[in-house]
């Protein structure tokens, strides 16, 4: 438990006062009987998408709630996790006054969103073992620190944060602790979802962009207390998840066997790729991965990146990130793609 947590004190005053826009679909939902909908100025002729989508995505949330073992009232959906993260900034961080804490090297969007929202970003580097530096984090926290972003498994390092470290932050920080679990389905560690009831300051984000194979539909998920979800619901655009995305997501998550099969293959491929990388001479270190990518340290990342491009293979150069000098990030592809990757790496050796 974190006994110092006070949600009302965290929400921006303008958001606390806000009366949200009430859409036509908020005011009247279909009850299943034959109603005539003349309330939203839609075109009445059928195109399959002539009606506005459900602003609360009830069908999709019901299915997600079942799969994840979370109540629907603890879920908010967004146009990718990027929208979810932006909503969290806008609900809790007063521009020019509040600050957030991020732990580089990590996902670049936290810093970008802090900049867009004009919120100070206090960056506390991970330890050399890529774990949160707890004492340094708690030292920079002040009363305007609203959010700490933890990415676990972390992008681009690929490792998960230790349970003790995360617990330390959850127990000792009275702002929001956002754990970005974009890669959780590839991890040997369990999700933090089961701790949602224990920690009122815990916010978890997930996405359909990685393990679920749906980056194109932009579907991000936020799990938090009913109260936090209520705040985010107040400020989200009414129809932020479009009808096509809702339908495609539903179709995919009602076929979880397929998703699990693909994840299993990616994990096997990750192991195979890891072993093959051991034979590439210019690779100096291969970092253990809990995600669908592997970070490697090489002799000259920029040179190797260009050579790989010439071989027709696009990887990510992470050399400018702190603690990531001369590193490259390799996404695990299909077996055939990984074969090409390995062949190319050996060819430029
Ligand atoms: C890829 C990724 C996401 C996904 O963002 P979407 O907007 O949902 O596609 C979120 N967080 C991290 C750390 C990622 O690497």
CSV table of C-alpha atoms and ligand atoms in Angstrom, one decimal:
chain,number,residue,atom,x,y,z
A,1,UNK,CA,0.0,0.0,0.0
A,2,UNK,CA,1.0,3.6,-0.5
A,3,UNK,CA,-0.7,5.6,2.2
A,4,UNK,CA,0.3,9.0,1.0
A,5,UNK,CA,-1.5,8.8,-2.3
A,6,UNK,CA,-4.2,11.5,-2.9
A,7,UNK,CA,-5.6,11.5,-6.4
A,8,UNK,CA,-7.5,14.7,-6.0
A,9,UNK,CA,-4.3,16.5,-5.2
A,10,UNK,CA,-2.7,15.2,-8.4
A,11,UNK,CA,-5.3,16.1,-11.0
A,12,UNK,CA,-4.8,19.4,-12.7
A,13,UNK,CA,-7.4,21.9,-11.3
A,14,UNK,CA,-8.9,22.7,-14.8
A,15,UNK,CA,-9.4,19.0,-15.4
A,16,UNK,CA,-11.0,18.5,-11.9
A,17,UNK,CA,-13.4,21.3,-12.7
A,18,UNK,CA,-14.1,20.2,-16.3
A,19,UNK,CA,-17.5,19.2,-17.4
A,20,UNK,CA,-16.8,16.8,-20.3
A,21,UNK,CA,-18.3,17.0,-23.7
A,22,UNK,CA,-21.3,14.7,-23.9
A,23,UNK,CA,-21.7,13.1,-27.2
A,24,UNK,CA,-24.9,11.8,-28.8
A,25,UNK,CA,-23.7,8.2,-28.2
A,26,UNK,CA,-23.0,9.1,-24.5
A,27,UNK,CA,-26.5,10.3,-24.0
A,28,UNK,CA,-28.3,7.5,-25.6
A,29,UNK,CA,-27.0,4.0,-26.2
A,30,UNK,CA,-28.7,1.4,-28.3
A,31,UNK,CA,-30.8,-0.9,-26.2
A,32,UNK,CA,-31.2,-3.5,-28.9
A,33,UNK,CA,-34.8,-2.6,-29.8
A,34,UNK,CA,-35.5,-1.0,-33.2
A,35,UNK,CA,-34.7,2.6,-32.5
A,36,UNK,CA,-34.6,5.4,-35.1
A,37,UNK,CA,-31.3,7.3,-34.6
A,38,UNK,CA,-31.8,11.0,-35.5
A,39,UNK,CA,-29.5,12.4,-32.8
A,40,UNK,CA,-26.0,12.6,-34.2
A,41,UNK,CA,-26.4,14.1,-37.7
A,42,UNK,CA,-25.1,11.0,-39.3
A,43,UNK,CA,-25.9,9.9,-42.9
A,44,UNK,CA,-28.6,7.3,-42.5
A,45,UNK,CA,-27.5,5.2,-45.5
A,46,UNK,CA,-25.6,2.1,-44.7
A,47,UNK,CA,-21.8,2.1,-45.3
A,48,UNK,CA,-21.1,-0.2,-42.3
A,49,UNK,CA,-19.4,2.8,-40.8
A,50,UNK,CA,-22.0,5.5,-41.2
A,51,UNK,CA,-22.7,5.5,-37.4
A,52,UNK,CA,-20.3,6.9,-34.8
A,53,UNK,CA,-18.5,4.2,-32.8
A,54,UNK,CA,-19.2,3.4,-29.2
A,55,UNK,CA,-17.2,6.0,-27.3
A,56,UNK,CA,-16.7,3.5,-24.4
A,57,UNK,CA,-15.9,0.6,-26.7
A,58,UNK,CA,-18.0,-1.7,-24.4
A,59,UNK,CA,-17.9,-4.9,-26.5
A,60,UNK,CA,-14.1,-4.7,-26.9
A,61,UNK,CA,-13.5,-3.9,-23.3
A,62,UNK,CA,-15.7,-6.7,-22.1
A,63,UNK,CA,-13.6,-9.2,-24.1
A,64,UNK,CA,-10.3,-7.6,-22.9
A,65,UNK,CA,-11.6,-7.7,-19.3
A,66,UNK,CA,-12.2,-11.4,-19.6
A,67,UNK,CA,-8.8,-12.1,-21.1
A,68,UNK,CA,-6.9,-10.0,-18.7
A,69,UNK,CA,-8.9,-10.7,-15.5
A,70,UNK,CA,-9.5,-7.0,-14.9
A,71,UNK,CA,-12.9,-5.2,-14.5
A,72,UNK,CA,-14.1,-3.1,-17.4
A,73,UNK,CA,-14.2,0.0,-15.1
A,74,UNK,CA,-10.4,-0.3,-14.8
A,75,UNK,CA,-9.8,-0.1,-18.5
A,76,UNK,CA,-9.4,2.9,-20.9
A,77,UNK,CA,-8.6,2.5,-24.6
A,78,UNK,CA,-6.8,4.9,-26.8
A,79,UNK,CA,-5.6,5.5,-30.3
A,80,UNK,CA,-2.3,3.6,-29.5
A,81,UNK,CA,-0.5,3.8,-26.2
A,82,UNK,CA,0.8,7.1,-27.4
A,83,UNK,CA,-2.6,8.7,-27.0
A,84,UNK,CA,-3.0,7.0,-23.6
A,85,UNK,CA,0.3,8.4,-22.4
A,86,UNK,CA,-0.6,11.9,-23.7
A,87,UNK,CA,-3.9,11.8,-21.9
A,88,UNK,CA,-2.0,10.9,-18.7
A,89,UNK,CA,0.3,13.9,-19.2
A,90,UNK,CA,-2.6,16.3,-19.9
A,91,UNK,CA,-4.7,15.1,-17.0
A,92,UNK,CA,-2.0,15.4,-14.3
A,93,UNK,CA,0.8,17.7,-15.4
A,94,UNK,CA,0.4,21.5,-15.2
A,95,UNK,CA,2.6,22.9,-18.0
A,96,UNK,CA,5.7,24.8,-16.7
A,97,UNK,CA,5.0,23.8,-13.1
A,98,UNK,CA,4.9,20.0,-12.7
A,99,UNK,CA,7.5,17.5,-13.6
A,100,UNK,CA,7.8,13.8,-14.6
A,101,UNK,CA,10.6,11.4,-14.1
A,102,UNK,CA,11.9,9.1,-16.9
A,103,UNK,CA,14.7,6.6,-16.9
A,104,UNK,CA,16.9,6.7,-20.0
A,105,UNK,CA,17.8,4.8,-22.1
A,106,UNK,CA,14.1,4.2,-22.7
A,107,UNK,CA,11.2,4.7,-25.0
A,108,UNK,CA,11.5,8.1,-26.7
A,109,UNK,CA,7.8,9.1,-26.5
A,110,UNK,CA,7.9,10.0,-22.8
A,111,UNK,CA,10.4,12.8,-23.4
A,112,UNK,CA,8.6,13.9,-26.6
A,113,UNK,CA,5.2,14.1,-24.8
A,114,UNK,CA,6.8,16.0,-21.9
A,115,UNK,CA,8.2,18.5,-24.4
A,116,UNK,CA,4.8,18.8,-26.2
A,117,UNK,CA,3.0,19.4,-23.0
A,118,UNK,CA,5.7,21.8,-21.7
A,119,UNK,CA,6.4,19.6,-18.6
A,120,UNK,CA,9.9,19.3,-17.1
A,121,UNK,CA,11.4,15.8,-17.7
A,122,UNK,CA,13.8,14.8,-14.9
A,123,UNK,CA,15.9,12.1,-16.5
A,124,UNK,CA,17.6,9.6,-14.1
A,125,UNK,CA,19.8,7.2,-16.0
A,126,UNK,CA,19.4,3.5,-15.4
A,127,UNK,CA,22.2,1.7,-13.6
A,128,UNK,CA,24.9,0.0,-15.8
A,129,UNK,CA,22.8,-3.2,-15.4
A,130,UNK,CA,19.8,-1.3,-16.9
A,131,UNK,CA,17.8,-1.1,-13.6
A,132,UNK,CA,16.1,1.9,-12.1
A,133,UNK,CA,18.4,3.9,-9.8
A,134,UNK,CA,16.0,4.0,-6.8
A,135,UNK,CA,17.9,6.4,-4.6
A,136,UNK,CA,18.6,8.9,-7.4
A,137,UNK,CA,15.0,8.8,-8.4
A,138,UNK,CA,13.6,9.4,-4.9
A,139,UNK,CA,16.1,12.2,-4.5
A,140,UNK,CA,14.9,14.3,-7.4
A,141,UNK,CA,11.2,13.8,-6.5
A,142,UNK,CA,9.5,16.9,-5.2
A,143,UNK,CA,5.9,17.9,-4.6
A,144,UNK,CA,5.4,18.8,-8.3
A,145,UNK,CA,6.6,15.4,-9.5
A,146,UNK,CA,3.4,13.9,-10.9
A,147,UNK,CA,4.5,10.8,-12.8
A,148,UNK,CA,7.4,8.3,-12.9
A,149,UNK,CA,7.5,6.3,-16.2
A,150,UNK,CA,8.8,2.7,-15.9
A,151,UNK,CA,9.2,0.8,-19.1
A,152,UNK,CA,9.4,-2.9,-18.3
A,153,UNK,CA,10.5,-4.8,-20.4
A,154,UNK,CA,12.4,-1.7,-21.3
A,155,UNK,CA,12.9,-0.5,-24.9
A,156,UNK,CA,15.7,-0.4,-26.2
A,157,UNK,CA,17.5,-2.5,-23.6
A,158,UNK,CA,15.1,-5.4,-23.6
A,159,UNK,CA,15.3,-6.3,-19.9
A,160,UNK,CA,12.6,-6.2,-17.2
A,161,UNK,CA,13.0,-4.2,-14.1
A,162,UNK,CA,13.5,-6.0,-10.8
A,163,UNK,CA,10.3,-6.6,-8.8
A,164,UNK,CA,12.0,-5.1,-5.7
A,165,UNK,CA,12.9,-1.9,-7.5
A,166,UNK,CA,9.4,-1.3,-8.9
A,167,UNK,CA,7.9,-2.1,-5.5
A,168,UNK,CA,10.3,0.4,-3.9
A,169,UNK,CA,9.0,3.1,-6.2
A,170,UNK,CA,5.3,2.2,-5.9
A,171,UNK,CA,5.6,2.3,-2.1
A,172,UNK,CA,7.6,5.5,-1.8
A,173,UNK,CA,6.4,7.8,-4.5
A,174,UNK,CA,3.0,9.4,-4.0
A,175,UNK,CA,2.5,10.4,-7.6
A,176,UNK,CA,1.5,8.1,-10.4
A,177,UNK,CA,3.7,5.2,-11.4
A,178,UNK,CA,3.1,4.3,-15.0
A,179,UNK,CA,4.5,0.9,-16.0
A,180,UNK,CA,4.6,0.6,-19.8
A,181,UNK,CA,4.1,-3.1,-20.6
A,182,UNK,CA,4.2,-2.9,-24.4
A,183,UNK,CA,6.4,-6.0,-24.4
A,184,UNK,CA,4.9,-7.9,-21.5
A,185,UNK,CA,3.7,-10.9,-23.7
A,186,UNK,CA,7.3,-11.7,-24.5
A,187,UNK,CA,8.5,-11.6,-20.9
A,188,UNK,CA,9.2,-14.4,-18.5
A,189,UNK,CA,8.0,-12.0,-15.7
A,190,UNK,CA,4.3,-11.6,-15.0
A,191,UNK,CA,2.4,-8.4,-15.6
A,192,UNK,CA,1.9,-5.9,-12.8
A,193,UNK,CA,-1.8,-6.0,-13.5
A,194,UNK,CA,-2.5,-8.2,-10.5
A,195,UNK,CA,-1.2,-5.4,-8.2
A,196,UNK,CA,-3.7,-2.9,-9.5
A,197,UNK,CA,-5.9,-3.3,-6.4
A,198,UNK,CA,-2.9,-3.0,-4.0
A,199,UNK,CA,-1.5,0.2,-5.4
A,200,UNK,CA,-3.9,3.1,-6.1
A,201,UNK,CA,-1.0,5.0,-7.7
A,202,UNK,CA,-0.3,2.2,-10.3
A,203,UNK,CA,-1.1,2.8,-14.0
A,204,UNK,CA,-0.3,0.1,-16.5
A,205,UNK,CA,-0.2,0.6,-20.3
A,206,UNK,CA,-0.3,-2.1,-22.9
A,207,UNK,CA,-0.8,-2.2,-26.6
A,208,UNK,CA,-2.0,-4.3,-29.5
A,209,UNK,CA,1.0,-3.0,-31.5
A,210,UNK,CA,3.6,-5.7,-30.6
A,211,UNK,CA,2.6,-9.2,-29.6
A,212,UNK,CA,-0.9,-8.9,-30.9
A,213,UNK,CA,0.3,-7.9,-34.4
A,214,UNK,CA,-1.9,-4.9,-34.8
A,215,UNK,CA,0.3,-1.8,-35.0
A,216,UNK,CA,-1.7,-0.6,-37.9
A,217,UNK,CA,-5.0,-0.2,-36.1
A,218,UNK,CA,-3.6,1.9,-33.2
A,219,UNK,CA,-5.0,0.4,-30.1
A,220,UNK,CA,-3.5,1.2,-26.7
A,221,UNK,CA,-4.8,0.1,-23.3
A,222,UNK,CA,-4.6,1.7,-19.9
A,223,UNK,CA,-5.4,-0.1,-16.7
A,224,UNK,CA,-5.8,1.8,-13.5
A,225,UNK,CA,-8.1,2.4,-10.6
A,226,UNK,CA,-11.7,3.3,-11.4
A,227,UNK,CA,-11.0,6.9,-10.2
A,228,UNK,CA,-7.9,7.4,-12.4
A,229,UNK,CA,-9.8,5.9,-15.4
A,230,UNK,CA,-12.6,8.3,-14.6
A,231,UNK,CA,-10.3,11.3,-14.9
A,232,UNK,CA,-8.8,10.1,-18.2
A,233,UNK,CA,-12.3,9.5,-19.6
A,234,UNK,CA,-13.2,13.1,-18.9
A,235,UNK,CA,-10.6,14.4,-21.2
A,236,UNK,CA,-10.4,11.8,-23.9
A,237,UNK,CA,-11.8,12.7,-27.4
A,238,UNK,CA,-15.3,11.2,-27.4
A,239,UNK,CA,-14.7,8.9,-30.4
A,240,UNK,CA,-11.0,8.3,-30.0
A,241,UNK,CA,-11.0,4.6,-31.1
A,242,UNK,CA,-12.6,4.3,-34.5
A,243,UNK,CA,-15.1,1.6,-35.5
A,244,UNK,CA,-12.8,-0.3,-37.8
A,245,UNK,CA,-10.1,-0.6,-35.1
A,246,UNK,CA,-12.6,-1.8,-32.6
A,247,UNK,CA,-13.9,-4.5,-34.9
A,248,UNK,CA,-10.4,-5.7,-36.0
A,249,UNK,CA,-9.2,-5.7,-32.4
A,250,UNK,CA,-12.2,-7.7,-31.3
A,251,UNK,CA,-11.7,-10.2,-34.1
A,252,UNK,CA,-8.1,-10.7,-33.1
A,253,UNK,CA,-8.5,-11.0,-29.3
A,254,UNK,CA,-11.3,-13.5,-29.7
A,255,UNK,CA,-8.7,-15.7,-31.4
A,256,UNK,CA,-6.1,-15.8,-28.6
A,257,UNK,CA,-4.7,-19.2,-29.7
A,258,UNK,CA,-3.3,-17.6,-32.9
A,259,UNK,CA,-1.7,-14.7,-30.9
A,260,UNK,CA,-0.2,-17.1,-28.4
A,261,UNK,CA,1.1,-19.3,-31.2
A,262,UNK,CA,2.8,-16.4,-32.9
A,263,UNK,CA,4.4,-15.2,-29.6
A,264,UNK,CA,5.7,-18.7,-29.0
A,265,UNK,CA,7.3,-18.7,-32.5
A,266,UNK,CA,8.9,-15.3,-31.9
A,267,UNK,CA,10.3,-16.5,-28.6
A,268,UNK,CA,11.8,-19.6,-30.2
A,269,UNK,CA,13.3,-17.4,-32.9
A,270,UNK,CA,14.7,-15.0,-30.3
A,271,UNK,CA,16.6,-17.9,-28.7
A,272,UNK,CA,17.8,-19.1,-32.1
A,273,UNK,CA,18.9,-15.6,-33.1
A,274,UNK,CA,20.7,-15.0,-29.8
A,275,UNK,CA,22.8,-18.2,-30.4
A,276,UNK,CA,23.5,-17.3,-34.0
A,277,UNK,CA,24.7,-13.8,-32.9
A,278,UNK,CA,27.4,-15.4,-30.7
A,279,UNK,CA,29.2,-16.4,-33.9
A,280,UNK,CA,29.4,-12.9,-35.3
A,281,UNK,CA,32.9,-11.5,-34.5
A,282,UNK,CA,32.2,-7.8,-34.4
A,283,UNK,CA,29.4,-8.3,-31.9
A,284,UNK,CA,30.9,-7.6,-28.5
A,285,UNK,CA,27.9,-8.1,-26.3
A,286,UNK,CA,24.4,-9.5,-26.7
A,287,UNK,CA,22.0,-8.3,-24.0
A,288,UNK,CA,19.4,-10.7,-22.5
A,289,UNK,CA,16.0,-9.9,-23.8
A,290,UNK,CA,12.5,-10.2,-22.4
A,291,UNK,CA,11.0,-8.5,-25.5
A,292,UNK,CA,10.7,-9.2,-29.2
A,293,UNK,CA,14.0,-7.5,-30.0
A,294,UNK,CA,17.7,-8.0,-29.0
A,295,UNK,CA,20.1,-5.2,-28.2
A,296,UNK,CA,23.7,-5.9,-29.3
A,297,UNK,CA,26.9,-3.9,-28.7
A,298,UNK,CA,29.2,-3.8,-31.7
A,299,UNK,CA,32.6,-2.4,-32.7
A,300,UNK,CA,31.1,0.6,-34.7
A,301,UNK,CA,27.3,0.8,-34.7
A,302,UNK,CA,27.0,3.6,-37.3
A,303,UNK,CA,29.3,1.7,-39.8
A,304,UNK,CA,27.5,-1.6,-39.2
A,305,UNK,CA,24.1,0.0,-39.5
A,306,UNK,CA,25.0,1.4,-43.0
A,307,UNK,CA,26.5,-1.9,-44.1
A,308,UNK,CA,23.3,-3.7,-43.1
A,309,UNK,CA,21.2,-1.2,-45.0
A,310,UNK,CA,23.2,-1.9,-48.1
A,311,UNK,CA,22.4,-5.6,-47.5
A,312,UNK,CA,18.7,-4.6,-47.5
A,313,UNK,CA,18.2,-5.0,-43.8
A,314,UNK,CA,16.9,-2.2,-41.6
A,315,UNK,CA,17.8,-2.3,-38.0
A,316,UNK,CA,17.8,0.4,-35.3
A,317,UNK,CA,21.0,2.3,-34.4
A,318,UNK,CA,20.8,3.2,-30.7
A,319,UNK,CA,24.3,4.5,-30.3
A,320,UNK,CA,23.3,8.1,-29.2
A,321,UNK,CA,21.2,6.8,-26.3
A,322,UNK,CA,22.8,7.0,-22.8
A,323,UNK,CA,24.6,3.7,-21.8
A,324,UNK,CA,24.0,2.5,-25.4
A,325,UNK,CA,27.2,3.5,-27.2
A,326,UNK,CA,27.7,1.4,-30.3
A,327,UNK,CA,24.5,-0.6,-29.8
A,328,UNK,CA,22.0,-1.8,-32.4
A,329,UNK,CA,18.5,-3.0,-31.8
A,330,UNK,CA,17.3,-6.0,-33.8
A,331,UNK,CA,13.6,-6.9,-34.0
A,332,UNK,CA,13.0,-10.6,-34.1
A,333,UNK,CA,11.3,-11.3,-37.4
A,334,UNK,CA,10.0,-14.5,-39.1
A,335,UNK,CA,12.4,-17.5,-39.4
A,336,UNK,CA,13.2,-16.5,-43.0
A,337,UNK,CA,13.8,-12.8,-42.1
A,338,UNK,CA,16.1,-13.8,-39.2
A,339,UNK,CA,18.0,-16.1,-41.6
A,340,UNK,CA,18.6,-13.1,-43.9
A,341,UNK,CA,19.6,-11.0,-40.9
A,342,UNK,CA,22.1,-13.7,-39.7
A,343,UNK,CA,23.5,-14.2,-43.2
A,344,UNK,CA,24.0,-10.5,-43.7
A,345,UNK,CA,25.7,-10.0,-40.3
A,346,UNK,CA,28.1,-12.8,-41.2
A,347,UNK,CA,28.8,-11.4,-44.6
A,348,UNK,CA,29.9,-8.0,-43.3
A,349,UNK,CA,32.0,-9.6,-40.5
B,1,LIG,C1,6.1,0.1,-29.3
B,1,LIG,C2,5.9,0.7,-28.0
B,1,LIG,C3,4.7,1.2,-27.6
B,1,LIG,C4,3.5,1.1,-28.5
B,1,LIG,O1,2.9,2.3,-28.7
B,1,LIG,P1,1.6,2.3,-29.6
B,1,LIG,O2,1.3,3.7,-29.7
B,1,LIG,O3,0.6,1.5,-28.8
B,1,LIG,O4,1.8,1.6,-30.9
B,1,LIG,C5,4.6,1.7,-26.3
B,1,LIG,N1,5.6,1.7,-25.5
B,1,LIG,C6,6.8,1.2,-25.8
B,1,LIG,C7,7.9,1.2,-24.8
B,1,LIG,C8,7.0,0.7,-27.1
B,1,LIG,O5,8.2,0.3,-27.4
